[in-house]
XYZ file of N, CA and C in Angstrom:
579
model
N -13.361 -17.340 -14.664
C -13.628 -17.780 -13.306
C -13.993 -16.578 -12.481
N -15.132 -16.561 -11.836
C -15.539 -15.464 -10.965
C -14.869 -15.621 -9.618
N -14.348 -14.531 -9.102
C -13.661 -14.544 -7.816
C -14.485 -13.718 -6.863
N -14.777 -14.236 -5.698
C -15.592 -13.498 -4.767
C -14.759 -12.433 -4.070
N -15.388 -11.298 -3.660
C -14.643 -10.256 -3.009
C -13.986 -10.658 -1.710
N -14.387 -11.758 -1.098
C -13.818 -12.207 0.162
C -12.397 -12.735 0.004
N -11.970 -13.024 -1.199
C -10.627 -13.541 -1.429
C -9.659 -12.376 -1.459
N -8.573 -12.465 -0.685
C -7.597 -11.393 -0.642
C -6.675 -11.468 -1.843
N -5.980 -10.383 -2.091
C -5.055 -10.343 -3.194
C -3.937 -11.347 -2.995
N -3.558 -11.591 -1.743
C -2.535 -12.594 -1.457
C -2.982 -13.994 -1.862
N -4.250 -14.296 -1.583
C -4.795 -15.592 -1.986
C -4.857 -15.704 -3.497
N -5.198 -14.602 -4.165
C -5.196 -14.589 -5.622
C -3.817 -14.897 -6.136
N -2.825 -14.268 -5.538
C -1.448 -14.472 -5.946
C -1.016 -15.916 -5.746
N -1.379 -16.482 -4.610
C -1.005 -17.869 -4.338
C -1.661 -18.845 -5.316
N -2.933 -18.572 -5.661
C -3.620 -19.443 -6.623
C -2.952 -19.366 -7.989
N -2.603 -18.153 -8.403
C -1.938 -18.007 -9.701
C -0.558 -18.647 -9.661
N 0.116 -18.503 -8.540
C 1.471 -19.061 -8.421
C 1.442 -20.578 -8.460
N 0.402 -21.193 -7.930
C 0.339 -22.643 -7.906
C 0.228 -23.227 -9.314
N -0.191 -22.406 -10.256
C -0.290 -22.876 -11.624
C 1.083 -22.949 -12.289
N 2.078 -22.317 -11.704
C 3.437 -22.323 -12.246
C 4.364 -22.981 -11.227
N 5.235 -23.812 -11.724
C 6.087 -24.561 -10.794
C 7.223 -23.737 -10.236
N 7.862 -22.910 -11.048
C 8.985 -22.150 -10.536
C 8.640 -20.680 -10.488
N 8.590 -20.138 -9.298
C 8.283 -18.733 -9.087
C 9.423 -18.137 -8.290
N 10.436 -17.590 -8.987
C 11.612 -17.133 -8.285
C 11.389 -15.944 -7.363
N 10.535 -14.990 -7.722
C 10.395 -13.765 -6.950
C 8.990 -13.581 -6.415
N 8.325 -14.649 -6.064
C 6.921 -14.554 -5.666
C 6.675 -13.555 -4.542
N 7.449 -13.568 -3.438
C 7.156 -12.602 -2.371
C 7.297 -11.142 -2.855
N 8.308 -10.865 -3.697
C 8.486 -9.497 -4.188
C 7.328 -9.122 -5.119
N 6.944 -10.067 -5.961
C 5.841 -9.809 -6.882
C 4.559 -9.599 -6.098
N 4.312 -10.436 -5.098
C 3.116 -10.294 -4.274
C 3.060 -8.928 -3.619
N 4.202 -8.479 -3.056
C 4.248 -7.178 -2.422
C 3.958 -6.050 -3.422
N 4.539 -6.187 -4.609
C 4.334 -5.159 -5.634
C 2.864 -5.114 -6.075
N 2.267 -6.279 -6.273
C 0.862 -6.317 -6.703
C -0.032 -5.786 -5.585
N 0.247 -6.135 -4.354
C -0.569 -5.639 -3.234
C -0.445 -4.129 -3.136
N 0.764 -3.602 -3.315
C 0.962 -2.153 -3.270
C 0.179 -1.469 -4.389
N 0.272 -2.001 -5.601
C -0.472 -1.432 -6.726
C -1.985 -1.572 -6.519
N -2.394 -2.675 -5.921
C -3.814 -2.889 -5.616
C -4.285 -1.809 -4.646
N -3.517 -1.595 -3.581
C -3.907 -0.590 -2.592
C -3.971 0.802 -3.193
N -3.061 1.118 -4.086
C -2.997 2.432 -4.693
C -4.075 2.665 -5.738
N -4.456 1.643 -6.490
C -5.296 1.846 -7.667
C -6.667 1.188 -7.618
N -6.967 0.397 -6.631
C -8.214 -0.351 -6.602
C -9.447 0.531 -6.740
N -9.522 1.583 -5.932
C -10.726 2.429 -5.939
C -10.903 3.145 -7.282
N -9.824 3.729 -7.804
C -9.967 4.434 -9.084
C -10.246 3.443 -10.212
N -9.673 2.253 -10.132
C -9.928 1.239 -11.154
C -11.389 0.774 -11.077
N -11.887 0.602 -9.893
C -13.284 0.214 -9.713
C -14.210 1.297 -10.249
N -13.922 2.580 -9.925
C -14.749 3.663 -10.450
C -14.715 3.667 -11.977
N -13.526 3.416 -12.541
C -13.417 3.393 -13.998
C -14.259 2.251 -14.592
N -14.184 1.092 -13.975
C -14.999 -0.047 -14.469
C -16.480 0.269 -14.352
N -16.872 0.928 -13.275
C -18.280 1.293 -13.090
C -18.733 2.361 -14.081
N -17.801 3.139 -14.594
C -18.167 4.166 -15.571
C -18.638 3.552 -16.876
N -18.424 2.262 -17.082
C -18.911 1.560 -18.258
C -20.347 1.099 -18.050
N -20.926 1.425 -16.911
C -22.308 1.049 -16.619
C -22.423 -0.348 -16.029
N -21.322 -0.887 -15.577
C -21.363 -2.228 -14.983
C -21.952 -2.177 -13.589
N -22.678 -3.197 -13.184
C -23.116 -3.286 -11.790
C -21.891 -3.424 -10.883
N -22.045 -3.100 -9.618
C -20.913 -3.093 -8.680
C -20.203 -4.446 -8.633
N -20.959 -5.546 -8.621
C -20.307 -6.856 -8.531
C -19.475 -7.157 -9.777
N -19.934 -6.690 -10.932
C -19.145 -6.882 -12.166
C -17.909 -5.982 -12.145
N -18.044 -4.779 -11.610
C -16.890 -3.891 -11.477
C -15.833 -4.484 -10.566
N -16.284 -5.083 -9.464
C -15.344 -5.749 -8.544
C -14.641 -6.903 -9.242
N -15.393 -7.640 -10.019
C -14.806 -8.767 -10.745
C -13.767 -8.296 -11.761
N -14.070 -7.209 -12.452
C -13.109 -6.640 -13.396
C -11.843 -6.226 -12.659
N -11.983 -5.566 -11.510
C -10.815 -5.141 -10.738
C -9.999 -6.358 -10.290
N -10.643 -7.382 -9.796
C -9.935 -8.573 -9.335
C -9.238 -9.286 -10.492
N -9.934 -9.418 -11.611
C -9.314 -10.072 -12.771
C -8.129 -9.265 -13.279
N -8.223 -7.954 -13.184
C -7.121 -7.089 -13.606
C -5.881 -7.337 -12.778
N -6.046 -7.389 -11.453
C -4.885 -7.580 -10.586
C -4.349 -9.018 -10.654
N -5.216 -9.957 -10.932
C -4.739 -11.319 -11.162
C -3.913 -11.360 -12.440
N -4.385 -10.669 -13.472
C -3.621 -10.585 -14.725
C -2.290 -9.868 -14.497
N -2.275 -8.867 -13.627
C -1.018 -8.168 -13.294
C -0.064 -9.126 -12.627
N -0.555 -9.924 -11.696
C 0.308 -10.884 -11.015
C 0.921 -11.836 -12.033
N 0.120 -12.354 -12.916
C 0.639 -13.277 -13.942
C 1.626 -12.570 -14.860
N 1.336 -11.344 -15.234
C 2.201 -10.540 -16.107
C 3.576 -10.386 -15.462
N 3.580 -10.015 -14.191
C 4.863 -9.821 -13.505
C 5.562 -11.151 -13.261
N 4.803 -12.177 -12.962
C 5.367 -13.509 -12.701
C 6.092 -14.045 -13.938
N 5.584 -13.697 -15.115
C 6.209 -14.160 -16.336
C 7.396 -13.273 -16.750
N 7.682 -12.268 -15.918
C 8.838 -11.421 -16.190
C 8.629 -10.424 -17.306
N 7.409 -10.071 -17.571
C 7.121 -9.123 -18.668
C 7.383 -7.690 -18.171
N 7.247 -6.760 -19.073
C 7.600 -5.358 -18.835
C 6.926 -4.761 -17.592
N 7.704 -3.985 -16.863
C 7.178 -3.279 -15.694
C 6.999 -1.799 -15.991
N 7.159 -1.437 -17.245
C 7.052 -0.030 -17.652
C 5.582 0.406 -17.586
N 5.349 1.521 -16.906
C 4.025 2.137 -16.769
C 2.950 1.123 -16.355
N 3.141 0.503 -15.233
C 2.190 -0.524 -14.766
C 0.799 0.070 -14.504
N 0.743 1.329 -14.060
C -0.570 1.941 -13.803
C -1.351 2.021 -15.127
N -0.717 2.460 -16.177
C -1.372 2.514 -17.488
C -1.770 1.123 -17.964
N -0.890 0.138 -17.716
C -1.153 -1.249 -18.111
C -2.387 -1.749 -17.382
N -2.481 -1.461 -16.084
C -3.615 -1.908 -15.272
C -4.916 -1.329 -15.837
N -4.917 -0.040 -16.150
C -6.139 0.562 -16.675
C -6.475 0.041 -18.058
N -5.469 -0.275 -18.856
C -5.727 -0.823 -20.193
C -6.403 -2.206 -20.080
N -5.876 -3.040 -19.191
C -6.482 -4.361 -18.983
C -7.910 -4.209 -18.435
N -8.088 -3.323 -17.467
C -9.420 -3.106 -16.914
C -10.379 -2.573 -17.999
N -9.867 -1.713 -18.839
C -10.692 -1.166 -19.936
C -11.200 -2.313 -20.824
N -10.294 -3.179 -21.239
C -10.683 -4.295 -22.110
C -11.646 -5.249 -21.409
N -11.363 -5.567 -20.155
C -12.241 -6.460 -19.409
C -13.635 -5.851 -19.216
N -13.670 -4.554 -18.911
C -14.955 -3.895 -18.718
C -15.761 -3.856 -20.012
N -15.088 -3.614 -21.124
C -15.808 -3.634 -22.422
C -16.394 -4.999 -22.679
N -15.591 -6.030 -22.441
C -16.103 -7.394 -22.659
C -17.268 -7.711 -21.744
N -17.136 -7.311 -20.474
C -18.186 -7.577 -19.501
C -19.466 -6.842 -19.910
N -19.334 -5.610 -20.342
C -20.499 -4.829 -20.737
C -21.152 -5.440 -21.977
N -20.355 -5.872 -22.930
C -20.905 -6.495 -24.116
C -21.667 -7.766 -23.774
N -21.114 -8.548 -22.864
C -21.791 -9.778 -22.458
C -23.098 -9.463 -21.761
N -23.107 -8.485 -20.919
C -24.301 -8.128 -20.166
C -25.356 -7.430 -21.013
N -24.916 -6.697 -22.021
C -25.794 -5.930 -22.900
C -26.796 -5.116 -22.088
N -26.246 -4.259 -21.269
C -27.102 -3.465 -20.362
C -27.052 -1.999 -20.685
N -27.374 -1.618 -21.883
C -27.359 -0.215 -22.258
C -28.329 0.611 -21.375
N -29.471 0.064 -21.089
C -30.441 0.787 -20.234
C -29.922 0.912 -18.807
N -29.243 -0.126 -18.324
C -28.703 -0.084 -16.951
C -27.595 0.953 -16.835
N -26.871 1.192 -17.942
C -25.795 2.159 -17.929
C -26.344 3.558 -17.648
N -27.397 3.946 -18.346
C -28.003 5.255 -18.160
C -28.545 5.367 -16.730
N -29.213 4.315 -16.270
C -29.786 4.310 -14.937
C -28.714 4.428 -13.860
N -27.594 3.747 -14.070
C -26.481 3.793 -13.121
C -25.954 5.214 -12.979
N -25.792 5.903 -14.085
C -25.284 7.282 -14.032
C -26.300 8.203 -13.342
N -27.580 7.997 -13.595
C -28.599 8.815 -12.952
C -28.617 8.563 -11.440
N -28.478 7.314 -11.045
C -28.453 6.984 -9.614
C -27.241 7.620 -8.932
N -26.102 7.589 -9.617
C -24.898 8.178 -9.061
C -25.065 9.674 -8.872
N -25.745 10.351 -9.822
C -25.973 11.790 -9.724
C -26.887 12.101 -8.551
N -27.893 11.281 -8.324
C -28.821 11.509 -7.207
C -28.081 11.371 -5.879
N -27.121 10.434 -5.769
C -26.376 10.243 -4.540
C -25.512 11.448 -4.186
N -25.182 12.280 -5.175
C -24.319 13.432 -4.946
C -25.075 14.634 -4.375
N -26.362 14.570 -4.323
C -27.148 15.701 -3.865
C -26.842 16.019 -2.407
N -26.588 17.296 -2.144
C -26.267 17.770 -0.814
C -27.514 17.731 0.067
N -27.459 17.013 1.214
C -28.665 16.925 2.038
C -29.038 18.256 2.674
N -28.109 19.248 2.656
C -28.397 20.536 3.242
C -29.191 21.451 2.330
N -29.461 21.024 1.127
C -30.223 21.857 0.189
C -31.704 21.775 0.488
N -32.385 22.884 0.222
C -33.831 22.864 0.391
C -34.448 22.136 -0.812
N -35.720 21.795 -0.755
C -36.339 20.998 -1.829
C -36.208 21.616 -3.209
N -36.373 22.947 -3.312
C -36.257 23.589 -4.609
C -34.823 23.482 -5.142
N -33.842 23.699 -4.279
C -32.450 23.586 -4.683
C -32.104 22.146 -5.083
N -32.677 21.188 -4.403
C -32.448 19.774 -4.751
C -32.960 19.481 -6.155
N -34.153 19.982 -6.471
C -34.723 19.755 -7.798
C -33.846 20.387 -8.851
N -33.419 21.633 -8.627
C -32.561 22.322 -9.589
C -31.233 21.580 -9.749
N -30.676 21.135 -8.639
C -29.408 20.408 -8.687
C -29.581 19.089 -9.457
N -30.654 18.394 -9.166
C -30.939 17.124 -9.842
C -31.126 17.325 -11.336
N -31.853 18.375 -11.710
C -32.064 18.655 -13.132
C -30.753 18.990 -13.827
N -29.921 19.772 -13.164
C -28.620 20.140 -13.721
C -27.767 18.891 -13.902
N -27.744 18.027 -12.910
C -26.978 16.775 -12.992
C -27.496 15.896 -14.142
N -28.793 15.813 -14.309
C -29.363 15.012 -15.370
C -28.981 15.565 -16.745
N -28.969 16.910 -16.877
C -28.555 17.523 -18.146
C -27.102 17.208 -18.450
N -26.238 17.341 -17.427
C -24.821 17.071 -17.636
C -24.577 15.589 -17.943
N -25.294 14.716 -17.252
C -25.128 13.276 -17.504
C -25.643 12.918 -18.907
N -26.681 13.602 -19.350
C -27.179 13.358 -20.701
C -26.135 13.771 -21.725
N -25.440 14.864 -21.465
C -24.374 15.292 -22.367
C -23.251 14.278 -22.376
N -22.845 13.825 -21.189
C -21.781 12.815 -21.105
C -22.200 11.552 -21.818
N -23.441 11.126 -21.630
C -23.924 9.902 -22.301
C -23.976 10.073 -23.812
N -24.202 11.304 -24.279
C -24.289 11.542 -25.721
C -22.897 11.617 -26.373
N -21.849 11.746 -25.556
C -20.498 11.773 -26.123
C -20.170 10.434 -26.759
N -19.340 10.450 -27.795
C -18.873 9.169 -28.335
C -18.132 8.387 -27.229
N -18.179 7.075 -27.313
C -17.592 6.241 -26.254
C -16.142 6.569 -25.977
N -15.382 6.819 -26.991
C -13.963 7.142 -26.815
C -13.793 8.434 -26.016
N -14.611 9.434 -26.299
C -14.569 10.699 -25.556
C -14.968 10.483 -24.102
N -15.985 9.653 -23.868
C -16.391 9.338 -22.482
C -15.273 8.647 -21.733
N -14.620 7.696 -22.395
C -13.524 6.975 -21.751
C -12.376 7.928 -21.396
N -12.047 8.804 -22.322
C -10.998 9.808 -22.062
C -11.352 10.655 -20.840
N -12.587 11.105 -20.800
C -13.055 11.945 -19.703
C -13.024 11.184 -18.378
N -13.477 9.944 -18.395
C -13.482 9.134 -17.174
C -12.057 8.876 -16.672
N -11.151 8.547 -17.586
C -9.764 8.275 -17.184
C -9.089 9.540 -16.660
N -9.374 10.678 -17.267
C -8.806 11.941 -16.786
C -9.344 12.255 -15.393
N -10.631 11.987 -15.189
C -11.247 12.193 -13.891
C -10.598 11.310 -12.815
N -10.065 10.175 -13.236
C -9.393 9.264 -12.300
C -7.930 9.666 -12.069
N -7.492 10.725 -12.725
C -6.158 11.238 -12.483
C -5.082 10.745 -13.421
N -5.452 10.032 -14.472
C -4.430 9.575 -15.421
C -3.972 10.754 -16.266
N -2.686 10.755 -16.578
C -2.108 11.794 -17.430
C -2.485 11.490 -18.889
N -2.323 12.503 -19.729
C -2.686 12.363 -21.147
C -1.957 11.180 -21.773
N -0.674 11.034 -21.477
C 0.107 9.924 -22.061
C -0.444 8.569 -21.603
N -0.832 8.474 -20.344
C -1.392 7.225 -19.828
C -2.746 6.939 -20.503
N -3.535 7.970 -20.669
C -4.843 7.786 -21.349
C -4.608 7.303 -22.772
N -3.636 7.920 -23.453
C -3.321 7.529 -24.828
C -2.927 6.061 -24.879
N -2.119 5.633 -23.911
C -1.680 4.230 -23.896
C -2.858 3.281 -23.596
N -3.707 3.658 -22.654
C -4.818 2.820 -22.274
C -5.798 2.623 -23.444
N -6.076 3.713 -24.151
C -7.098 3.678 -25.207
C -6.501 3.445 -26.586
N -5.171 3.355 -26.691
C -4.541 3.135 -27.992
C -4.731 4.320 -28.919
N -4.644 5.527 -28.387
C -4.832 6.745 -29.164
C -3.536 7.537 -29.172
N -3.439 8.512 -30.078
C -2.304 9.402 -30.051
C -2.524 10.448 -28.945
N -1.451 11.077 -28.535
C -1.512 12.108 -27.517
C -2.398 13.275 -27.996
N -2.261 13.638 -29.262
C -3.075 14.710 -29.825
C -4.561 14.366 -29.850
N -4.866 13.108 -30.138
C -6.265 12.686 -30.162
C -6.877 12.733 -28.767
N -6.088 12.397 -27.733
C -6.570 12.482 -26.352
C -6.855 13.954 -26.003
N -5.924 14.823 -26.369
C -6.091 16.241 -26.097
C -7.326 16.801 -26.782
N -7.527 16.451 -28.041
C -8.701 16.925 -28.800
C -9.991 16.376 -28.187
N -9.971 15.124 -27.814
C -11.147 14.483 -27.235
C -11.556 15.181 -25.943
N -10.572 15.385 -25.065
C -10.872 16.030 -23.782
C -11.322 17.475 -23.976
N -10.679 18.188 -24.883
C -11.079 19.583 -25.152
C -12.505 19.646 -25.644
N -12.843 18.755 -26.577
C -14.176 18.707 -27.147
C -15.220 18.381 -26.061
N -14.921 17.386 -25.230
C -15.867 16.965 -24.175
C -16.049 18.076 -23.143
N -14.947 18.663 -22.705
C -15.046 19.724 -21.698
C -15.768 20.956 -22.254
N -15.541 21.269 -23.523
C -16.243 22.392 -24.138
C -17.750 22.185 -24.111
N -18.191 20.951 -24.412
C -19.634 20.663 -24.383
C -20.180 20.822 -22.963
N -19.436 20.349 -21.994
C -19.901 20.468 -20.603
C -19.937 21.916 -20.128
N -18.942 22.706 -20.547
C -18.879 24.115 -20.136
C -20.040 24.874 -20.757
N -20.323 24.620 -22.007
C -21.458 25.307 -22.659
C -22.735 24.992 -21.901
N -22.938 23.749 -21.530
C -24.152 23.367 -20.808
C -24.155 24.024 -19.425
N -23.011 24.073 -18.784
C -22.940 24.647 -17.429
C -23.311 26.136 -17.463
N -23.014 26.819 -18.536
C -23.295 28.256 -18.626
C -24.746 28.544 -18.944
N -25.509 27.552 -19.290
C -26.938 27.759 -19.599
C -27.725 28.041 -18.373
């Protein structure tokens, strides 16, 4: 079910709650979900967009994630590492959404557009060209990374700790460390060129 951005998280919670007859802690759960929504929405949306999803699909992934969180908490399931849980659910939803859309070309274009938006307007034309070329080279390196390495890099950029990344991607802590080291080494080598 697609949910429009105009629906508040409270309305999402009420809709989910209406599907269940007995909701003992609904106000507490609603407050907790709203708090987590406020804290993580932007980074979760950026993470969903890193899969090359269009903005409206990223918003949908974020909304579905928090709706799933509400249901998860409503059913009395584990509250351990909810931030990692949220990113894991968003990860899975974004993968499914991307597979359905089959937009490999749009993914590359999205990253290029994002790089262009970062250009400093105070730069002269020659500096803009050099900056744009550098960004394109770095984005090409990121795009050439294996998907798991890209996901590790994106999650780290969103501020997740190594343990959280490991939980989100179902990897060992050592594998996360190796992946990030490998990815950063490739970027550093390119940066020094």
